[in-house]
Amino acid sequence: MLYGATGYTGRLIAREAVARGERPVLAGRTAAVLEPLAAELGLPYRVLDLDDATGLREALAAVPSVAHCAGPFSTTALPMVEACLDTGTHYLDITGEIDVLERLHALGDRARAAGVTLLPGAGFDVVPTDCLAATVAAALPGASHLDLAFVAGGGASPGTARSALEALDKGAGGRARINGVIRDVPLGWHRVTASFRTGDRSVASVAWGDVSTAYHSTGIPNISTYTWLPAAPLVERLLAVAPVRRAARAGVDRFVRGPGERALARTRSQVWARARDPRGSEAQAALSAPNGYALTVDSVLRIMPRLPDLPRGTHTPSSALGADFVLELDGVRRNGPHFG
């Protein structure tokens, strides 16, 4: 089942699934937008509200797995996961929300007892960064610090933009893991030079899902995540003002549509990881990958058939699929003392 099929990313996944010969059940809250998509693609559909506990469990009991693509996941993930635990349905989502990733990781024991695999973060956030994190951690045992950076071309979808604004509403301008604990930090509190495949670039720290997941994948206690972010302190001060956030949300609803077909095909993402140990040794890896939304579509459709065969419990992409899963993407470059 593909829940949230009529959102930007959900539509991309649904269309590509059909192109690959798959026939997911499309699901969402609104029949008026769900029915035309199902008719266009020749797929079955279910109108489901997450508040309808009985109807949701009845629908999930009929499918082995669900790809949950309806955000904001801070609101939608737990109702869906609770229903999956009750029905024995394997679960995947595309969240990058740190608090959601932490909550679902904490459900690992319940998932194992229920015979269910939970795999949150199965899109651009956090598949490539998580796999690179596991790669450099394996190359540098005893690493104490992990830096992860990304640049995603092509623009954001409406759901991504709304999630970012919701995080700012909750005061999460920046997040980092410090000595094993997730802390709120100022947006852009650190800057580093990331050695992307396209060249070195100065990037600023932001809140990104790997602040949660990379710790569970690697055990490294100090994790910061970065992207290209001009004038980060000014951006944070502006968005701290409630009327500015309201105007930004209105702009999302009116103007943000997500990358078009041309942008999806022509723009690429860049990912970089660096592990450091107390002796000053480093291991780095860099990845050039498709547009972040195109990567998300591909990752979800590659992972869904594997879900029933994965170990039960809550996983990160690298813990469930192995760090080499990222090697299915093109353009990997590794460097550092352990890569030769």
mmCIF file with all atom_site columns, N, CA and C in Angstrom, residues 264-289:
data_model
loop_
_atom_site.group_PDB
_atom_site.id
_atom_site.type_symbol
_atom_site.label_atom_id
_atom_site.label_alt_id
_atom_site.label_comp_id
_atom_site.label_asym_id
_atom_site.label_entity_id
_atom_site.label_seq_id
_atom_site.pdbx_PDB_ins_code
_atom_site.Cartn_x
_atom_site.Cartn_y
_atom_site.Cartn_z
_atom_site.occupancy
_atom_site.B_iso_or_equiv
_atom_site.pdbx_formal_charge
_atom_site.auth_seq_id
_atom_site.auth_comp_id
_atom_site.auth_asym_id
_atom_site.auth_atom_id
_atom_site.pdbx_PDB_model_num
ATOM 1  N N  . LEU A 1 264 ? 13.892 17.105 -12.344 1.00 0.00 ? 264 LEU A N  1
ATOM 2  C CA . LEU A 1 264 ? 14.122 15.766 -11.809 1.00 0.00 ? 264 LEU A CA 1
ATOM 3  C C  . LEU A 1 264 ? 15.157 15.011 -12.634 1.00 0.00 ? 264 LEU A C  1
ATOM 4  N N  . ALA A 1 265 ? 15.112 15.198 -13.937 1.00 0.00 ? 265 ALA A N  1
ATOM 5  C CA . ALA A 1 265 ? 16.011 14.459 -14.823 1.00 0.00 ? 265 ALA A CA 1
ATOM 6  C C  . ALA A 1 265 ? 17.408 15.057 -14.871 1.00 0.00 ? 265 ALA A C  1
ATOM 7  N N  . ARG A 1 266 ? 17.517 16.394 -14.722 1.00 0.00 ? 266 ARG A N  1
ATOM 8  C CA . ARG A 1 266 ? 18.794 17.054 -14.995 1.00 0.00 ? 266 ARG A CA 1
ATOM 9  C C  . ARG A 1 266 ? 19.572 17.463 -13.753 1.00 0.00 ? 266 ARG A C  1
ATOM 10 N N  . THR A 1 267 ? 18.911 17.651 -12.629 1.00 0.00 ? 267 THR A N  1
ATOM 11 C CA . THR A 1 267 ? 19.635 18.082 -11.436 1.00 0.00 ? 267 THR A CA 1
ATOM 12 C C  . THR A 1 267 ? 20.103 16.878 -10.631 1.00 0.00 ? 267 THR A C  1
ATOM 13 N N  . ARG A 1 268 ? 21.186 17.075 -9.893  1.00 0.00 ? 268 ARG A N  1
ATOM 14 C CA . ARG A 1 268 ? 21.765 15.992 -9.119  1.00 0.00 ? 268 ARG A CA 1
ATOM 15 C C  . ARG A 1 268 ? 21.991 16.440 -7.682  1.00 0.00 ? 268 ARG A C  1
ATOM 16 N N  . SER A 1 269 ? 22.194 15.478 -6.822  1.00 0.00 ? 269 SER A N  1
ATOM 17 C CA . SER A 1 269 ? 22.503 15.747 -5.424  1.00 0.00 ? 269 SER A CA 1
ATOM 18 C C  . SER A 1 269 ? 23.933 15.302 -5.137  1.00 0.00 ? 269 SER A C  1
ATOM 19 N N  . GLN A 1 270 ? 24.517 15.940 -4.138  1.00 0.00 ? 270 GLN A N  1
ATOM 20 C CA . GLN A 1 270 ? 25.875 15.631 -3.717  1.00 0.00 ? 270 GLN A CA 1
ATOM 21 C C  . GLN A 1 270 ? 25.858 15.330 -2.222  1.00 0.00 ? 270 GLN A C  1
ATOM 22 N N  . VAL A 1 271 ? 26.582 14.299 -1.817  1.00 0.00 ? 271 VAL A N  1
ATOM 23 C CA . VAL A 1 271 ? 26.623 13.901 -0.407  1.00 0.00 ? 271 VAL A CA 1
ATOM 24 C C  . VAL A 1 271 ? 28.077 13.646 -0.024  1.00 0.00 ? 271 VAL A C  1
ATOM 25 N N  . TRP A 1 272 ? 28.433 14.024 1.208   1.00 0.00 ? 272 TRP A N  1
ATOM 26 C CA . TRP A 1 272 ? 29.801 13.871 1.696   1.00 0.00 ? 272 TRP A CA 1
ATOM 27 C C  . TRP A 1 272 ? 29.759 13.453 3.161   1.00 0.00 ? 272 TRP A C  1
ATOM 28 N N  . ALA A 1 273 ? 30.684 12.593 3.551   1.00 0.00 ? 273 ALA A N  1
ATOM 29 C CA . ALA A 1 273 ? 30.772 12.145 4.945   1.00 0.00 ? 273 ALA A CA 1
ATOM 30 C C  . ALA A 1 273 ? 32.227 12.144 5.386   1.00 0.00 ? 273 ALA A C  1
ATOM 31 N N  . ARG A 1 274 ? 32.435 12.515 6.650   1.00 0.00 ? 274 ARG A N  1
ATOM 32 C CA . ARG A 1 274 ? 33.782 12.479 7.231   1.00 0.00 ? 274 ARG A CA 1
ATOM 33 C C  . ARG A 1 274 ? 33.705 12.000 8.668   1.00 0.00 ? 274 ARG A C  1
ATOM 34 N N  . ALA A 1 275 ? 34.438 10.952 8.964   1.00 0.00 ? 275 ALA A N  1
ATOM 35 C CA . ALA A 1 275 ? 34.593 10.486 10.341  1.00 0.00 ? 275 ALA A CA 1
ATOM 36 C C  . ALA A 1 275 ? 35.964 10.909 10.843  1.00 0.00 ? 275 ALA A C  1
ATOM 37 N N  . ARG A 1 276 ? 36.024 11.303 12.124  1.00 0.00 ? 276 ARG A N  1
ATOM 38 C CA . ARG A 1 276 ? 37.291 11.723 12.736  1.00 0.00 ? 276 ARG A CA 1
ATOM 39 C C  . ARG A 1 276 ? 37.433 11.029 14.085  1.00 0.00 ? 276 ARG A C  1
ATOM 40 N N  . ASP A 1 277 ? 38.681 10.708 14.443  1.00 0.00 ? 277 ASP A N  1
ATOM 41 C CA . ASP A 1 277 ? 38.899 10.099 15.750  1.00 0.00 ? 277 ASP A CA 1
ATOM 42 C C  . ASP A 1 277 ? 39.743 11.019 16.630  1.00 0.00 ? 277 ASP A C  1
ATOM 43 N N  . PRO A 1 278 ? 39.884 10.700 17.913  1.00 0.00 ? 278 PRO A N  1
ATOM 44 C CA . PRO A 1 278 ? 40.615 11.605 18.812  1.00 0.00 ? 278 PRO A CA 1
ATOM 45 C C  . PRO A 1 278 ? 42.082 11.791 18.451  1.00 0.00 ? 278 PRO A C  1
ATOM 46 N N  . ARG A 1 279 ? 42.645 10.889 17.646  1.00 0.00 ? 279 ARG A N  1
ATOM 47 C CA . ARG A 1 279 ? 44.053 11.015 17.251  1.00 0.00 ? 279 ARG A CA 1
ATOM 48 C C  . ARG A 1 279 ? 44.234 11.930 16.049  1.00 0.00 ? 279 ARG A C  1
ATOM 49 N N  . GLY A 1 280 ? 43.118 12.378 15.456  1.00 0.00 ? 280 GLY A N  1
ATOM 50 C CA . GLY A 1 280 ? 43.209 13.252 14.290  1.00 0.00 ? 280 GLY A CA 1
ATOM 51 C C  . GLY A 1 280 ? 43.125 12.537 12.960  1.00 0.00 ? 280 GLY A C  1
ATOM 52 N N  . SER A 1 281 ? 42.954 11.216 12.966  1.00 0.00 ? 281 SER A N  1
ATOM 53 C CA . SER A 1 281 ? 42.786 10.478 11.711  1.00 0.00 ? 281 SER A CA 1
ATOM 54 C C  . SER A 1 281 ? 41.391 10.735 11.140  1.00 0.00 ? 281 SER A C  1
ATOM 55 N N  . GLU A 1 282 ? 41.283 10.641 9.824   1.00 0.00 ? 282 GLU A N  1
ATOM 56 C CA . GLU A 1 282 ? 40.008 10.883 9.147   1.00 0.00 ? 282 GLU A CA 1
ATOM 57 C C  . GLU A 1 282 ? 39.743 9.806  8.111   1.00 0.00 ? 282 GLU A C  1
ATOM 58 N N  . ALA A 1 283 ? 38.458 9.573  7.826   1.00 0.00 ? 283 ALA A N  1
ATOM 59 C CA . ALA A 1 283 ? 38.040 8.804  6.658   1.00 0.00 ? 283 ALA A CA 1
ATOM 60 C C  . ALA A 1 283 ? 36.892 9.563  6.018   1.00 0.00 ? 283 ALA A C  1
ATOM 61 N N  . GLN A 1 284 ? 36.934 9.704  4.706   1.00 0.00 ? 284 GLN A N  1
ATOM 62 C CA . GLN A 1 284 ? 35.915 10.461 3.992   1.00 0.00 ? 284 GLN A CA 1
ATOM 63 C C  . GLN A 1 284 ? 35.321 9.624  2.864   1.00 0.00 ? 284 GLN A C  1
ATOM 64 N N  . ALA A 1 285 ? 34.118 9.973  2.480   1.00 0.00 ? 285 ALA A N  1
ATOM 65 C CA . ALA A 1 285 ? 33.492 9.388  1.294   1.00 0.00 ? 285 ALA A CA 1
ATOM 66 C C  . ALA A 1 285 ? 32.579 10.432 0.679   1.00 0.00 ? 285 ALA A C  1
ATOM 67 N N  . ALA A 1 286 ? 32.464 10.421 -0.626  1.00 0.00 ? 286 ALA A N  1
ATOM 68 C CA . ALA A 1 286 ? 31.599 11.361 -1.336  1.00 0.00 ? 286 ALA A CA 1
ATOM 69 C C  . ALA A 1 286 ? 30.781 10.613 -2.375  1.00 0.00 ? 286 ALA A C  1
ATOM 70 N N  . LEU A 1 287 ? 29.581 11.122 -2.616  1.00 0.00 ? 287 LEU A N  1
ATOM 71 C CA . LEU A 1 287 ? 28.647 10.459 -3.519  1.00 0.00 ? 287 LEU A CA 1
ATOM 72 C C  . LEU A 1 287 ? 27.961 11.496 -4.399  1.00 0.00 ? 287 LEU A C  1
ATOM 73 N N  . SER A 1 288 ? 27.913 11.222 -5.682  1.00 0.00 ? 288 SER A N  1
ATOM 74 C CA . SER A 1 288 ? 27.082 11.983 -6.606  1.00 0.00 ? 288 SER A CA 1
ATOM 75 C C  . SER A 1 288 ? 25.880 11.117 -6.948  1.00 0.00 ? 288 SER A C  1
ATOM 76 N N  . ALA A 1 289 ? 24.696 11.665 -6.804  1.00 0.00 ? 289 ALA A N  1
ATOM 77 C CA . ALA A 1 289 ? 23.478 10.857 -6.952  1.00 0.00 ? 289 ALA A CA 1
ATOM 78 C C  . ALA A 1 289 ? 22.427 11.627 -7.742  1.00 0.00 ? 289 ALA A C  1
#
